């Protein structure tokens, strides 16, 4: 196996692993996205179940997605406001005088008070197991920092580290000396001298290679942090009147990280376009035949 073949195989494996990792990441984030924005599945609310009154259908730590526009019938599971701080999720077992009689699947008796239709938040249309445990922990300051802020900061730090390591001065790159096969010895010596002078020219700048996939993953991660932190800040402001300092710090850090990732991406694209333009400009001059001192083009044999 040649070095080129091995390099191509490693590059293909890296691309496959990158795509696989991205798919796993998206699959892991989808349940949390549905909970945070239930409108993506045509629902209106998302709630975390805290008690075991609906077991085995719904267990503590599960997430229920509620559709406020769904028609309710006996046998449906609904979430309703019964005057407590936390809504209740129980099954409709009957209808009396236009009000719903509800009961937890794990309870022996029906609820003492029927539920007026105006207090119904909606029907449970989707149940996501276990996700609520993570959501409850993330909503604590420790969980929020450990599960959201720290991983994204580490990701950004890793990208910065890899970005710095990929930098290599131009003079470290191998220089390919063109083969001189012209008949005219004078012209051959002149070309060799020009090549040597070009090789001895000190580098004017350092080049940095950044993988496009890395840039996209960084932008995606930073955008996710900004969206999640912004949603938390919005909920805290509307629900409590003031945001939590941890949420504000995460939002600020996410915005800075996103701005940096976008800046690197735009800079890379502009540099690539500039390099392409320079290459297209230099191509005609390299393709012109060299001339001798008498003005006659040199011809290879």
mmCIF file of N, CA and C in Angstrom, residues 23-152:
data_model
loop_
_atom_site.group_PDB
_atom_site.id
_atom_site.type_symbol
_atom_site.label_atom_id
_atom_site.label_comp_id
_atom_site.label_asym_id
_atom_site.label_seq_id
_atom_site.Cartn_x
_atom_site.Cartn_y
_atom_site.Cartn_z
ATOM 1 N N UNK A 23 -24.194 12.748 13.382
ATOM 2 C CA UNK A 23 -25.508 12.114 13.412
ATOM 3 C C UNK A 23 -25.899 11.745 14.841
ATOM 4 N N UNK A 24 -24.946 11.171 15.600
ATOM 5 C CA UNK A 24 -25.227 10.801 16.997
ATOM 6 C C UNK A 24 -25.531 12.046 17.824
ATOM 7 N N UNK A 25 -24.781 13.120 17.590
ATOM 8 C CA UNK A 25 -25.015 14.361 18.330
ATOM 9 C C UNK A 25 -26.401 14.916 18.047
ATOM 10 N N UNK A 26 -26.787 14.940 16.775
ATOM 11 C CA UNK A 26 -28.112 15.453 16.418
ATOM 12 C C UNK A 26 -29.206 14.590 17.030
ATOM 13 N N UNK A 27 -29.037 13.247 16.970
ATOM 14 C CA UNK A 27 -30.036 12.345 17.546
ATOM 15 C C UNK A 27 -30.176 12.553 19.051
ATOM 16 N N UNK A 28 -29.064 12.834 19.729
ATOM 17 C CA UNK A 28 -29.123 13.068 21.167
ATOM 18 C C UNK A 28 -29.769 14.406 21.510
ATOM 19 N N UNK A 29 -29.634 15.385 20.619
ATOM 20 C CA UNK A 29 -30.173 16.720 20.892
ATOM 21 C C UNK A 29 -31.641 16.871 20.506
ATOM 22 N N UNK A 30 -32.140 16.001 19.627
ATOM 23 C CA UNK A 30 -33.517 16.137 19.144
ATOM 24 C C UNK A 30 -34.538 16.118 20.281
ATOM 25 N N UNK A 31 -34.484 15.161 21.255
ATOM 26 C CA UNK A 31 -35.486 15.181 22.336
ATOM 27 C C UNK A 31 -35.497 16.483 23.123
ATOM 28 N N UNK A 32 -34.316 17.054 23.358
ATOM 29 C CA UNK A 32 -34.251 18.308 24.101
ATOM 30 C C UNK A 32 -34.789 19.471 23.258
ATOM 31 N N UNK A 33 -34.566 19.405 21.951
ATOM 32 C CA UNK A 33 -35.123 20.425 21.071
ATOM 33 C C UNK A 33 -36.648 20.357 21.066
ATOM 34 N N UNK A 34 -37.203 19.148 21.024
ATOM 35 C CA UNK A 34 -38.660 18.990 21.027
ATOM 36 C C UNK A 34 -39.236 19.514 22.343
ATOM 37 N N UNK A 35 -38.562 19.250 23.455
ATOM 38 C CA UNK A 35 -39.048 19.758 24.743
ATOM 39 C C UNK A 35 -38.992 21.282 24.792
ATOM 40 N N UNK A 36 -37.876 21.861 24.324
ATOM 41 C CA UNK A 36 -37.705 23.312 24.391
ATOM 42 C C UNK A 36 -38.611 24.029 23.402
ATOM 43 N N UNK A 37 -38.786 23.444 22.213
ATOM 44 C CA UNK A 37 -39.621 24.064 21.170
ATOM 45 C C UNK A 37 -40.608 23.015 20.665
ATOM 46 N N UNK A 38 -41.677 22.735 21.421
ATOM 47 C CA UNK A 38 -42.628 21.686 21.007
ATOM 48 C C UNK A 38 -43.361 22.009 19.714
ATOM 49 N N UNK A 39 -43.286 23.250 19.268
ATOM 50 C CA UNK A 39 -43.954 23.617 18.010
ATOM 51 C C UNK A 39 -43.365 22.869 16.816
ATOM 52 N N UNK A 40 -42.142 22.356 16.941
ATOM 53 C CA UNK A 40 -41.538 21.636 15.818
ATOM 54 C C UNK A 40 -42.280 20.339 15.514
ATOM 55 N N UNK A 41 -43.052 19.808 16.484
ATOM 56 C CA UNK A 41 -43.850 18.601 16.249
ATOM 57 C C UNK A 41 -45.337 18.919 16.288
ATOM 58 N N UNK A 42 -45.690 20.196 16.161
ATOM 59 C CA UNK A 42 -47.085 20.597 16.122
ATOM 60 C C UNK A 42 -47.762 20.653 17.470
ATOM 61 N N UNK A 43 -46.999 20.722 18.570
ATOM 62 C CA UNK A 43 -47.569 20.786 19.918
ATOM 63 C C UNK A 43 -47.385 22.194 20.481
ATOM 64 N N UNK A 44 -47.742 22.350 21.765
ATOM 65 C CA UNK A 44 -47.716 23.682 22.363
ATOM 66 C C UNK A 44 -46.905 23.774 23.649
ATOM 67 N N UNK A 45 -46.824 22.677 24.416
ATOM 68 C CA UNK A 45 -46.146 22.728 25.706
ATOM 69 C C UNK A 45 -45.316 21.466 25.909
ATOM 70 N N UNK A 46 -44.315 21.590 26.778
ATOM 71 C CA UNK A 46 -43.519 20.446 27.206
ATOM 72 C C UNK A 46 -43.378 20.467 28.711
ATOM 73 N N UNK A 47 -43.629 19.327 29.369
ATOM 74 C CA UNK A 47 -43.564 19.257 30.824
ATOM 75 C C UNK A 47 -42.772 18.028 31.247
ATOM 76 N N UNK A 48 -42.113 18.150 32.405
ATOM 77 C CA UNK A 48 -41.392 17.025 33.005
ATOM 78 C C UNK A 48 -42.280 16.414 34.080
ATOM 79 N N UNK A 49 -42.456 15.100 34.042
ATOM 80 C CA UNK A 49 -43.275 14.395 35.025
ATOM 81 C C UNK A 49 -42.456 14.207 36.301
ATOM 82 N N UNK A 50 -43.046 14.599 37.431
ATOM 83 C CA UNK A 50 -42.331 14.536 38.701
ATOM 84 C C UNK A 50 -42.821 13.424 39.627
ATOM 85 N N UNK A 51 -44.044 12.948 39.433
ATOM 86 C CA UNK A 51 -44.592 11.926 40.331
ATOM 87 C C UNK A 51 -44.858 10.640 39.568
ATOM 88 N N UNK A 52 -45.165 9.591 40.307
ATOM 89 C CA UNK A 52 -45.425 8.291 39.701
ATOM 90 C C UNK A 52 -46.884 7.945 39.602
ATOM 91 N N UNK A 53 -47.768 8.936 39.634
ATOM 92 C CA UNK A 53 -49.209 8.653 39.621
ATOM 93 C C UNK A 53 -49.695 8.090 38.292
ATOM 94 N N UNK A 54 -48.912 8.227 37.226
ATOM 95 C CA UNK A 54 -49.340 7.725 35.920
ATOM 96 C C UNK A 54 -48.560 6.481 35.492
ATOM 97 N N UNK A 55 -47.784 5.887 36.389
ATOM 98 C CA UNK A 55 -47.058 4.666 36.024
ATOM 99 C C UNK A 55 -48.037 3.519 35.768
ATOM 100 N N UNK A 56 -47.725 2.616 34.855
ATOM 101 C CA UNK A 56 -46.470 2.512 34.093
ATOM 102 C C UNK A 56 -46.489 3.289 32.776
ATOM 103 N N UNK A 57 -47.625 3.968 32.467
ATOM 104 C CA UNK A 57 -47.713 4.682 31.185
ATOM 105 C C UNK A 57 -46.689 5.806 31.110
ATOM 106 N N UNK A 58 -46.600 6.584 32.171
ATOM 107 C CA UNK A 58 -45.656 7.696 32.237
ATOM 108 C C UNK A 58 -44.968 7.637 33.591
ATOM 109 N N UNK A 59 -43.640 7.689 33.589
ATOM 110 C CA UNK A 59 -42.865 7.555 34.818
ATOM 111 C C UNK A 59 -42.212 8.872 35.198
ATOM 112 N N UNK A 60 -41.825 9.021 36.462
ATOM 113 C CA UNK A 60 -41.087 10.236 36.853
ATOM 114 C C UNK A 60 -39.805 10.378 36.034
ATOM 115 N N UNK A 61 -39.549 11.584 35.566
ATOM 116 C CA UNK A 61 -38.389 11.832 34.715
ATOM 117 C C UNK A 61 -38.702 11.785 33.233
ATOM 118 N N UNK A 62 -39.908 11.332 32.868
ATOM 119 C CA UNK A 62 -40.311 11.373 31.469
ATOM 120 C C UNK A 62 -40.751 12.786 31.099
ATOM 121 N N UNK A 63 -40.720 13.078 29.823
ATOM 122 C CA UNK A 63 -41.203 14.361 29.305
ATOM 123 C C UNK A 63 -42.461 14.115 28.492
ATOM 124 N N UNK A 64 -43.483 14.936 28.712
ATOM 125 C CA UNK A 64 -44.710 14.840 27.919
ATOM 126 C C UNK A 64 -44.848 16.100 27.081
ATOM 127 N N UNK A 65 -45.204 15.909 25.826
ATOM 128 C CA UNK A 65 -45.449 17.008 24.897
ATOM 129 C C UNK A 65 -46.953 17.126 24.712
ATOM 130 N N UNK A 66 -47.476 18.329 24.932
ATOM 131 C CA UNK A 66 -48.911 18.551 25.025
ATOM 132 C C UNK A 66 -49.398 19.409 23.870
ATOM 133 N N UNK A 67 -50.497 18.949 23.244
ATOM 134 C CA UNK A 67 -51.119 19.676 22.132
ATOM 135 C C UNK A 67 -52.404 20.317 22.638
ATOM 136 N N UNK A 68 -52.454 21.650 22.648
ATOM 137 C CA UNK A 68 -53.616 22.370 23.176
ATOM 138 C C UNK A 68 -54.811 22.331 22.241
ATOM 139 N N UNK A 69 -54.586 22.024 20.965
ATOM 140 C CA UNK A 69 -55.684 22.054 19.994
ATOM 141 C C UNK A 69 -56.319 20.689 19.761
ATOM 142 N N UNK A 70 -55.829 19.647 20.429
ATOM 143 C CA UNK A 70 -56.348 18.299 20.198
ATOM 144 C C UNK A 70 -57.714 18.122 20.853
ATOM 145 N N UNK A 71 -58.589 17.365 20.196
ATOM 146 C CA UNK A 71 -59.897 17.033 20.766
ATOM 147 C C UNK A 71 -59.712 15.991 21.856
ATOM 148 N N UNK A 72 -60.383 16.180 22.988
ATOM 149 C CA UNK A 72 -60.199 15.313 24.150
ATOM 150 C C UNK A 72 -61.390 14.384 24.303
ATOM 151 N N UNK A 73 -61.099 13.129 24.547
ATOM 152 C CA UNK A 73 -62.134 12.116 24.756
ATOM 153 C C UNK A 73 -61.744 11.244 25.934
ATOM 154 N N UNK A 74 -62.685 10.456 26.390
ATOM 155 C CA UNK A 74 -62.407 9.537 27.492
ATOM 156 C C UNK A 74 -61.289 8.570 27.086
ATOM 157 N N UNK A 75 -60.333 8.396 27.976
ATOM 158 C CA UNK A 75 -59.175 7.543 27.697
ATOM 159 C C UNK A 75 -57.925 8.318 27.341
ATOM 160 N N UNK A 76 -58.070 9.602 26.992
ATOM 161 C CA UNK A 76 -56.907 10.412 26.663
ATOM 162 C C UNK A 76 -56.186 10.860 27.935
ATOM 163 N N UNK A 77 -54.892 11.076 27.806
ATOM 164 C CA UNK A 77 -54.096 11.630 28.902
ATOM 165 C C UNK A 77 -53.967 13.126 28.674
ATOM 166 N N UNK A 78 -54.331 13.910 29.688
ATOM 167 C CA UNK A 78 -54.315 15.362 29.546
ATOM 168 C C UNK A 78 -53.449 15.981 30.638
ATOM 169 N N UNK A 79 -52.993 17.176 30.369
ATOM 170 C CA UNK A 79 -52.292 17.979 31.363
ATOM 171 C C UNK A 79 -53.162 19.180 31.670
ATOM 172 N N UNK A 80 -53.393 19.427 32.951
ATOM 173 C CA UNK A 80 -54.323 20.492 33.328
ATOM 174 C C UNK A 80 -53.797 21.242 34.536
ATOM 175 N N UNK A 81 -54.341 22.453 34.718
ATOM 176 C CA UNK A 81 -53.987 23.310 35.834
ATOM 177 C C UNK A 81 -55.034 23.121 36.933
ATOM 178 N N UNK A 82 -54.594 22.572 38.052
ATOM 179 C CA UNK A 82 -55.522 22.352 39.163
ATOM 180 C C UNK A 82 -55.289 23.333 40.312
ATOM 181 N N UNK A 83 -54.656 24.447 40.031
ATOM 182 C CA UNK A 83 -54.402 25.455 41.049
ATOM 183 C C UNK A 83 -53.051 25.346 41.711
ATOM 184 N N UNK A 84 -52.349 24.258 41.489
ATOM 185 C CA UNK A 84 -51.012 24.110 42.053
ATOM 186 C C UNK A 84 -49.983 24.772 41.147
ATOM 187 N N UNK A 85 -48.777 24.908 41.674
ATOM 188 C CA UNK A 85 -47.714 25.543 40.886
ATOM 189 C C UNK A 85 -47.318 24.680 39.693
ATOM 190 N N UNK A 86 -47.400 23.361 39.872
ATOM 191 C CA UNK A 86 -47.011 22.428 38.808
ATOM 192 C C UNK A 86 -48.265 21.784 38.233
ATOM 193 N N UNK A 87 -48.471 21.817 36.912
ATOM 194 C CA UNK A 87 -49.647 21.186 36.303
ATOM 195 C C UNK A 87 -49.664 19.676 36.569
ATOM 196 N N UNK A 88 -50.850 19.092 36.455
ATOM 197 C CA UNK A 88 -51.045 17.662 36.682
ATOM 198 C C UNK A 88 -51.327 16.969 35.356
ATOM 199 N N UNK A 89 -50.792 15.780 35.206
ATOM 200 C CA UNK A 89 -51.022 14.972 34.014
ATOM 201 C C UNK A 89 -51.711 13.674 34.441
ATOM 202 N N UNK A 90 -52.995 13.535 34.079
ATOM 203 C CA UNK A 90 -53.778 12.340 34.419
ATOM 204 C C UNK A 90 -54.627 11.941 33.222
ATOM 205 N N UNK A 91 -55.264 10.773 33.332
ATOM 206 C CA UNK A 91 -56.085 10.241 32.251
ATOM 207 C C UNK A 91 -57.559 10.602 32.481
ATOM 208 N N UNK A 92 -58.258 10.918 31.406
ATOM 209 C CA UNK A 92 -59.688 11.198 31.476
ATOM 210 C C UNK A 92 -60.444 9.864 31.555
ATOM 211 N N UNK A 93 -61.229 9.711 32.632
ATOM 212 C CA UNK A 93 -61.982 8.462 32.810
ATOM 213 C C UNK A 93 -63.485 8.681 32.683
ATOM 214 N N UNK A 94 -63.899 9.935 32.524
ATOM 215 C CA UNK A 94 -65.323 10.197 32.366
ATOM 216 C C UNK A 94 -65.580 11.679 32.154
ATOM 217 N N UNK A 95 -66.826 11.994 31.787
ATOM 218 C CA UNK A 95 -67.242 13.379 31.584
ATOM 219 C C UNK A 95 -68.553 13.573 32.346
ATOM 220 N N UNK A 96 -68.597 14.538 33.257
ATOM 221 C CA UNK A 96 -69.777 14.819 34.067
ATOM 222 C C UNK A 96 -70.080 16.303 33.980
ATOM 223 N N UNK A 97 -71.270 16.635 33.507
ATOM 224 C CA UNK A 97 -71.705 18.032 33.381
ATOM 225 C C UNK A 97 -70.703 18.884 32.603
ATOM 226 N N UNK A 98 -70.133 18.313 31.561
ATOM 227 C CA UNK A 98 -69.203 19.056 30.721
ATOM 228 C C UNK A 98 -67.805 19.170 31.285
ATOM 229 N N UNK A 99 -67.552 18.546 32.450
ATOM 230 C CA UNK A 99 -66.231 18.587 33.057
ATOM 231 C C UNK A 99 -65.608 17.188 33.020
ATOM 232 N N UNK A 100 -64.293 17.174 33.003
ATOM 233 C CA UNK A 100 -63.572 15.907 32.860
ATOM 234 C C UNK A 100 -63.255 15.302 34.227
ATOM 235 N N UNK A 101 -63.563 14.026 34.353
ATOM 236 C CA UNK A 101 -63.169 13.272 35.539
ATOM 237 C C UNK A 101 -61.839 12.599 35.217
ATOM 238 N N UNK A 102 -60.831 12.860 36.047
ATOM 239 C CA UNK A 102 -59.484 12.375 35.767
ATOM 240 C C UNK A 102 -59.004 11.427 36.865
ATOM 241 N N UNK A 103 -58.007 10.634 36.506
ATOM 242 C CA UNK A 103 -57.471 9.664 37.456
ATOM 243 C C UNK A 103 -56.069 9.274 37.011
ATOM 244 N N UNK A 104 -55.154 9.144 37.950
ATOM 245 C CA UNK A 104 -53.823 8.629 37.643
ATOM 246 C C UNK A 104 -53.879 7.129 37.455
ATOM 247 N N UNK A 105 -53.163 6.612 36.494
ATOM 248 C CA UNK A 105 -53.194 5.165 36.228
ATOM 249 C C UNK A 105 -52.753 4.352 37.439
ATOM 250 N N UNK A 106 -51.883 4.901 38.253
ATOM 251 C CA UNK A 106 -51.388 4.184 39.433
ATOM 252 C C UNK A 106 -52.239 4.441 40.675
ATOM 253 N N UNK A 107 -53.224 5.320 40.590
ATOM 254 C CA UNK A 107 -54.079 5.634 41.736
ATOM 255 C C UNK A 107 -55.308 4.729 41.750
ATOM 256 N N UNK A 108 -55.794 4.459 42.943
ATOM 257 C CA UNK A 108 -56.986 3.620 43.066
ATOM 258 C C UNK A 108 -58.266 4.404 42.811
ATOM 259 N N UNK A 109 -58.289 5.656 43.193
ATOM 260 C CA UNK A 109 -59.494 6.470 43.083
ATOM 261 C C UNK A 109 -59.292 7.616 42.097
ATOM 262 N N UNK A 110 -60.417 8.088 41.566
ATOM 263 C CA UNK A 110 -60.377 9.244 40.666
ATOM 264 C C UNK A 110 -60.056 10.496 41.460
ATOM 265 N N UNK A 111 -59.630 11.527 40.763
ATOM 266 C CA UNK A 111 -59.324 12.799 41.417
ATOM 267 C C UNK A 111 -60.588 13.384 42.040
ATOM 268 N N UNK A 112 -60.406 14.082 43.179
ATOM 269 C CA UNK A 112 -61.557 14.590 43.926
ATOM 270 C C UNK A 112 -62.311 15.660 43.155
ATOM 271 N N UNK A 113 -61.602 16.500 42.421
ATOM 272 C CA UNK A 113 -62.248 17.598 41.722
ATOM 273 C C UNK A 113 -62.229 17.354 40.206
ATOM 274 N N UNK A 114 -63.387 17.493 39.540
ATOM 275 C CA UNK A 114 -63.387 17.399 38.066
ATOM 276 C C UNK A 114 -62.654 18.599 37.470
ATOM 277 N N UNK A 115 -62.237 18.449 36.230
ATOM 278 C CA UNK A 115 -61.435 19.466 35.559
ATOM 279 C C UNK A 115 -62.301 20.213 34.561
ATOM 280 N N UNK A 116 -62.371 21.531 34.729
ATOM 281 C CA UNK A 116 -63.099 22.349 33.775
ATOM 282 C C UNK A 116 -62.304 22.437 32.468
ATOM 283 N N UNK A 117 -62.978 22.395 31.322
ATOM 284 C CA UNK A 117 -62.248 22.472 30.034
ATOM 285 C C UNK A 117 -61.333 23.694 29.919
ATOM 286 N N UNK A 118 -61.665 24.798 30.602
ATOM 287 C CA UNK A 118 -60.821 25.997 30.519
ATOM 288 C C UNK A 118 -59.479 25.816 31.221
ATOM 289 N N UNK A 119 -59.406 24.821 32.110
ATOM 290 C CA UNK A 119 -58.161 24.579 32.827
ATOM 291 C C UNK A 119 -57.285 23.526 32.158
ATOM 292 N N UNK A 120 -57.756 22.974 31.056
ATOM 293 C CA UNK A 120 -57.002 21.944 30.359
ATOM 294 C C UNK A 120 -55.931 22.615 29.492
ATOM 295 N N UNK A 121 -54.689 22.221 29.672
ATOM 296 C CA UNK A 121 -53.592 22.759 28.870
ATOM 297 C C UNK A 121 -53.440 22.025 27.550
ATOM 298 N N UNK A 122 -53.922 20.784 27.484
ATOM 299 C CA UNK A 122 -53.876 20.043 26.237
ATOM 300 C C UNK A 122 -53.762 18.549 26.469
ATOM 301 N N UNK A 123 -53.798 17.809 25.367
ATOM 302 C CA UNK A 123 -53.660 16.358 25.404
ATOM 303 C C UNK A 123 -52.199 15.968 25.209
ATOM 304 N N UNK A 124 -51.781 14.961 25.936
ATOM 305 C CA UNK A 124 -50.425 14.443 25.783
ATOM 306 C C UNK A 124 -50.346 13.649 24.481
ATOM 307 N N UNK A 125 -49.530 14.114 23.557
ATOM 308 C CA UNK A 125 -49.397 13.454 22.256
ATOM 309 C C UNK A 125 -48.077 12.705 22.100
ATOM 310 N N UNK A 126 -47.042 13.121 22.835
ATOM 311 C CA UNK A 126 -45.726 12.481 22.744
ATOM 312 C C UNK A 126 -45.169 12.324 24.144
ATOM 313 N N UNK A 127 -44.589 11.161 24.420
ATOM 314 C CA UNK A 127 -43.903 10.915 25.683
ATOM 315 C C UNK A 127 -42.450 10.539 25.384
ATOM 316 N N UNK A 128 -41.526 11.240 26.004
ATOM 317 C CA UNK A 128 -40.091 10.997 25.796
ATOM 318 C C UNK A 128 -39.514 10.476 27.108
ATOM 319 N N UNK A 129 -39.123 9.214 27.164
ATOM 320 C CA UNK A 129 -38.643 8.636 28.432
ATOM 321 C C UNK A 129 -37.315 9.234 28.885
ATOM 322 N N UNK A 130 -37.169 9.387 30.207
ATOM 323 C CA UNK A 130 -35.907 9.671 30.895
ATOM 324 C C UNK A 130 -35.308 11.049 30.630
ATOM 325 N N UNK A 131 -35.727 11.717 29.585
ATOM 326 C CA UNK A 131 -35.106 12.999 29.241
ATOM 327 C C UNK A 131 -35.300 14.024 30.355
ATOM 328 N N UNK A 132 -36.412 13.906 31.095
ATOM 329 C CA UNK A 132 -36.692 14.875 32.150
ATOM 330 C C UNK A 132 -35.643 14.892 33.250
ATOM 331 N N UNK A 133 -35.011 13.737 33.530
ATOM 332 C CA UNK A 133 -33.960 13.719 34.553
ATOM 333 C C UNK A 133 -32.823 14.657 34.161
ATOM 334 N N UNK A 134 -32.449 14.606 32.891
ATOM 335 C CA UNK A 134 -31.368 15.474 32.420
ATOM 336 C C UNK A 134 -31.807 16.938 32.465
ATOM 337 N N UNK A 135 -33.045 17.192 32.063
ATOM 338 C CA UNK A 135 -33.540 18.578 32.033
ATOM 339 C C UNK A 135 -33.586 19.167 33.436
ATOM 340 N N UNK A 136 -34.066 18.372 34.402
ATOM 341 C CA UNK A 136 -34.127 18.869 35.775
ATOM 342 C C UNK A 136 -32.731 19.167 36.310
ATOM 343 N N UNK A 137 -31.772 18.296 35.973
ATOM 344 C CA UNK A 137 -30.412 18.520 36.454
ATOM 345 C C UNK A 137 -29.774 19.716 35.769
ATOM 346 N N UNK A 138 -30.039 19.857 34.460
ATOM 347 C CA UNK A 138 -29.461 20.986 33.723
ATOM 348 C C UNK A 138 -29.997 22.308 34.251
ATOM 349 N N UNK A 139 -31.228 22.320 34.752
ATOM 350 C CA UNK A 139 -31.806 23.560 35.260
ATOM 351 C C UNK A 139 -31.216 23.985 36.594
ATOM 352 N N UNK A 140 -30.411 23.117 37.214
ATOM 353 C CA UNK A 140 -29.673 23.540 38.393
ATOM 354 C C UNK A 140 -28.387 24.229 37.943
ATOM 355 N N UNK A 141 -27.861 25.164 38.741
ATOM 356 C CA UNK A 141 -26.617 25.850 38.330
ATOM 357 C C UNK A 141 -25.472 24.887 38.051
ATOM 358 N N UNK A 142 -25.316 23.874 38.904
ATOM 359 C CA UNK A 142 -24.228 22.913 38.706
ATOM 360 C C UNK A 142 -24.405 22.130 37.410
ATOM 361 N N UNK A 143 -25.601 21.632 37.190
ATOM 362 C CA UNK A 143 -25.854 20.864 35.972
ATOM 363 C C UNK A 143 -25.723 21.695 34.723
ATOM 364 N N UNK A 144 -26.188 22.939 34.785
ATOM 365 C CA UNK A 144 -26.118 23.804 33.604
ATOM 366 C C UNK A 144 -24.665 24.065 33.209
ATOM 367 N N UNK A 145 -23.836 24.347 34.217
ATOM 368 C CA UNK A 145 -22.426 24.611 33.930
ATOM 369 C C UNK A 145 -21.735 23.339 33.453
ATOM 370 N N UNK A 146 -22.012 22.206 34.131
ATOM 371 C CA UNK A 146 -21.303 20.959 33.828
ATOM 372 C C UNK A 146 -21.700 20.369 32.487
ATOM 373 N N UNK A 147 -22.989 20.448 32.140
ATOM 374 C CA UNK A 147 -23.468 19.752 30.953
ATOM 375 C C UNK A 147 -23.543 20.634 29.716
ATOM 376 N N UNK A 148 -23.640 21.931 29.887
ATOM 377 C CA UNK A 148 -23.801 22.818 28.733
ATOM 378 C C UNK A 148 -22.571 23.705 28.545
ATOM 379 N N UNK A 149 -22.212 24.445 29.563
ATOM 380 C CA UNK A 149 -21.156 25.442 29.409
ATOM 381 C C UNK A 149 -19.785 24.788 29.250
ATOM 382 N N UNK A 150 -19.452 23.874 30.153
ATOM 383 C CA UNK A 150 -18.113 23.273 30.133
ATOM 384 C C UNK A 150 -17.835 22.519 28.832
ATOM 385 N N UNK A 151 -18.739 21.624 28.354
ATOM 386 C CA UNK A 151 -18.428 20.927 27.093
ATOM 387 C C UNK A 151 -18.231 21.869 25.914
ATOM 388 N N UNK A 152 -19.039 22.913 25.823
ATOM 389 C CA UNK A 152 -18.903 23.821 24.694
ATOM 390 C C UNK A 152 -17.634 24.667 24.809
#
